[in-house]
Coordinates of C-alpha atoms in Angstrom, one line a residue:
X1 CA 9.1 -24.5 30.3
X2 CA 6.6 -22.6 28.1
X3 CA 4.8 -24.5 25.3
X4 CA 6.3 -24.2 21.8
X5 CA 2.9 -23.2 20.3
X6 CA -0.4 -22.2 21.7
X7 CA -3.7 -21.0 20.2
X8 CA -5.2 -17.7 21.3
X9 CA -4.0 -15.3 23.8
X10 CA -3.7 -15.7 27.5
X11 CA -4.6 -13.0 30.0
X12 CA -2.3 -10.1 29.8
X13 CA -0.7 -11.1 26.5
X14 CA -0.7 -8.8 23.5
X15 CA -1.9 -10.2 20.2
X16 CA 0.7 -10.2 17.4
X17 CA -0.6 -8.8 14.1
X18 CA 1.0 -11.5 12.0
X19 CA -1.4 -11.2 9.0
X20 CA -0.7 -7.5 8.7
X21 CA 3.0 -7.9 9.2
X22 CA 3.2 -10.6 6.6
X23 CA 1.2 -8.5 4.1
X24 CA 3.5 -5.5 4.8
X25 CA 6.5 -7.8 4.3
X26 CA 5.2 -9.1 0.9
X27 CA 4.5 -5.5 -0.2
X28 CA 8.0 -4.5 0.8
X29 CA 9.5 -7.4 -1.1
X30 CA 7.5 -6.5 -4.2
X31 CA 8.7 -2.9 -4.1
X32 CA 12.3 -3.7 -3.4
X33 CA 12.4 -6.3 -6.2
X34 CA 11.0 -3.7 -8.6
X35 CA 13.7 -1.2 -7.5
X36 CA 11.3 1.6 -8.4
X37 CA 11.9 4.0 -5.5
X38 CA 14.3 4.6 -2.6
X39 CA 12.9 2.9 0.5
X40 CA 13.4 6.0 2.6
X41 CA 10.9 8.1 0.7
X42 CA 7.3 8.9 1.5
X43 CA 6.3 7.7 -2.0
X44 CA 7.8 4.3 -1.2
X45 CA 5.8 4.2 2.0
X46 CA 2.7 5.0 0.1
X47 CA 3.3 2.2 -2.3
X48 CA 4.1 -0.3 0.4
X49 CA 1.0 0.6 2.5
X50 CA -1.3 0.5 -0.6
X51 CA 0.1 -2.9 -1.6
X52 CA 0.1 -4.2 2.0
X53 CA -3.5 -3.1 2.4
X54 CA -4.5 -4.8 -0.9
X55 CA -2.7 -8.0 0.0
X56 CA -4.2 -8.0 3.6
X57 CA -7.7 -7.3 2.4
X58 CA -7.6 -10.2 -0.1
X59 CA -8.7 -12.4 2.8
X60 CA -5.5 -12.0 4.7
X61 CA -2.0 -12.7 3.5
X62 CA -1.2 -16.1 2.0
X63 CA 1.7 -18.2 3.4
X64 CA 4.7 -18.6 1.1
X65 CA 5.4 -16.9 -2.1
X66 CA 2.6 -15.1 -4.0
X67 CA 0.8 -17.6 -6.3
X68 CA 0.2 -16.5 -9.9
X69 CA -3.6 -16.2 -9.3
X70 CA -3.0 -13.8 -6.4
X71 CA -0.6 -11.7 -8.5
X72 CA -3.2 -11.5 -11.3
X73 CA -5.8 -10.3 -8.6
X74 CA -3.3 -7.7 -7.3
X75 CA -2.8 -6.4 -10.9
X76 CA -6.5 -6.0 -11.4
X77 CA -7.2 -4.4 -8.1
X78 CA -4.4 -1.9 -8.4
X79 CA -4.9 -1.0 -12.1
X80 CA -5.6 2.6 -13.1
X81 CA -9.3 3.3 -13.1
X82 CA -10.2 0.5 -10.7
X83 CA -12.5 1.1 -7.8
X84 CA -9.7 0.4 -5.3
X85 CA -10.6 3.1 -2.9
X86 CA -14.2 2.0 -2.6
X87 CA -13.1 -1.7 -2.4
X88 CA -10.7 -0.8 0.5
X89 CA -13.4 1.1 2.4
X90 CA -15.9 -1.7 2.1
X91 CA -13.4 -4.4 3.1
X92 CA -12.2 -2.4 6.2
X93 CA -15.8 -2.3 7.5
X94 CA -16.2 -6.1 7.3
X95 CA -14.1 -8.6 9.3
X96 CA -11.1 -10.0 7.5
X97 CA -10.8 -13.8 7.7
X98 CA -8.0 -15.0 9.9
X99 CA -6.9 -11.6 11.3
X100 CA -6.9 -10.2 14.8
X101 CA -8.1 -6.9 16.1
X102 CA -4.5 -5.8 16.1
X103 CA -4.2 -6.6 12.4
X104 CA -7.3 -4.6 11.6
X105 CA -6.1 -1.7 13.7
X106 CA -2.8 -1.5 11.8
X107 CA -4.6 -1.8 8.4
X108 CA -7.0 1.0 9.4
X109 CA -4.0 3.1 10.5
X110 CA -2.3 2.5 7.2
X111 CA -5.5 3.5 5.4
X112 CA -5.9 6.7 7.4
X113 CA -2.3 7.6 6.6
X114 CA -2.8 6.9 2.9
X115 CA -6.0 9.0 2.8
X116 CA -5.0 11.9 5.1
X117 CA -1.4 12.5 4.0
X118 CA -0.9 14.6 0.9
X119 CA 2.2 14.2 -1.2
X120 CA 3.5 16.6 -3.9
X121 CA 3.0 14.9 -7.2
X122 CA 4.7 15.6 -10.5
X123 CA 2.4 17.1 -13.1
X124 CA 2.9 14.5 -15.7
X125 CA 0.6 16.2 -18.2
X126 CA 2.3 19.6 -18.1
X127 CA 4.1 20.6 -21.3
X128 CA 6.6 23.4 -20.8
X129 CA 10.1 24.4 -21.4
X130 CA 12.9 22.0 -21.0
X131 CA 14.2 21.9 -17.4
X132 CA 17.5 23.5 -18.2
X133 CA 15.9 26.5 -19.9
X134 CA 15.3 29.2 -17.4
X135 CA 11.8 30.8 -17.4
X136 CA 11.4 33.9 -15.4
X137 CA 8.1 34.8 -13.7
X138 CA 6.5 31.5 -14.3
X139 CA 5.9 29.3 -11.3
X140 CA 5.7 25.6 -11.7
X141 CA 2.3 24.2 -10.7
X142 CA 2.2 22.2 -7.6
X143 CA -0.1 19.3 -7.4
X144 CA -0.9 17.8 -4.0
X145 CA -2.6 14.5 -3.9
X146 CA -3.6 11.9 -1.3
X147 CA -0.7 9.4 -0.7
X148 CA -2.8 6.5 -1.9
X149 CA -3.1 8.1 -5.4
X150 CA 0.7 8.0 -5.7
X151 CA 1.2 4.7 -3.9
X152 CA -1.3 2.7 -5.8
X153 CA 0.3 3.1 -9.3
X154 CA 3.7 2.5 -7.7
X155 CA 2.4 -0.7 -6.2
X156 CA 0.7 -1.7 -9.5
X157 CA 4.0 -1.3 -11.3
X158 CA 5.9 -3.3 -8.7
X159 CA 3.3 -6.2 -9.1
X160 CA 3.5 -6.0 -12.8
X161 CA 7.3 -6.3 -12.7
X162 CA 7.2 -9.2 -10.3

């Protein structure tokens, strides 16, 4: 009969990235609670990955519900104008306490996706005719932005609504 619990990994066993999976779970719960975006969209994925990365890099995910101090930290880190991108890059270079190599590999993969994937953003500063008024010969500007630039504000709003 196998033991109920054992520390470390035996030969031939794969490490389970529990810290990353828990951070992803918390991020998903925050976004679903906020009901800001359909879960099947790329924007939702960008928000979930940005939040999961933030939670994970705050010294690994915490067990149980998010404490008020952690929620305040998440709000500060994800706020507009914060140095979130630089903070993520610095933290990904140094080891995260309590995580496995598998956790770190998933966190780095999420960061690559957030940085390399571009999503079509709405031009929120554009002032033009009302959407139901046809305008001929005028193309709407398309703004492509890295996924993290859309996901981070979505994550911030979800944390704020928590």
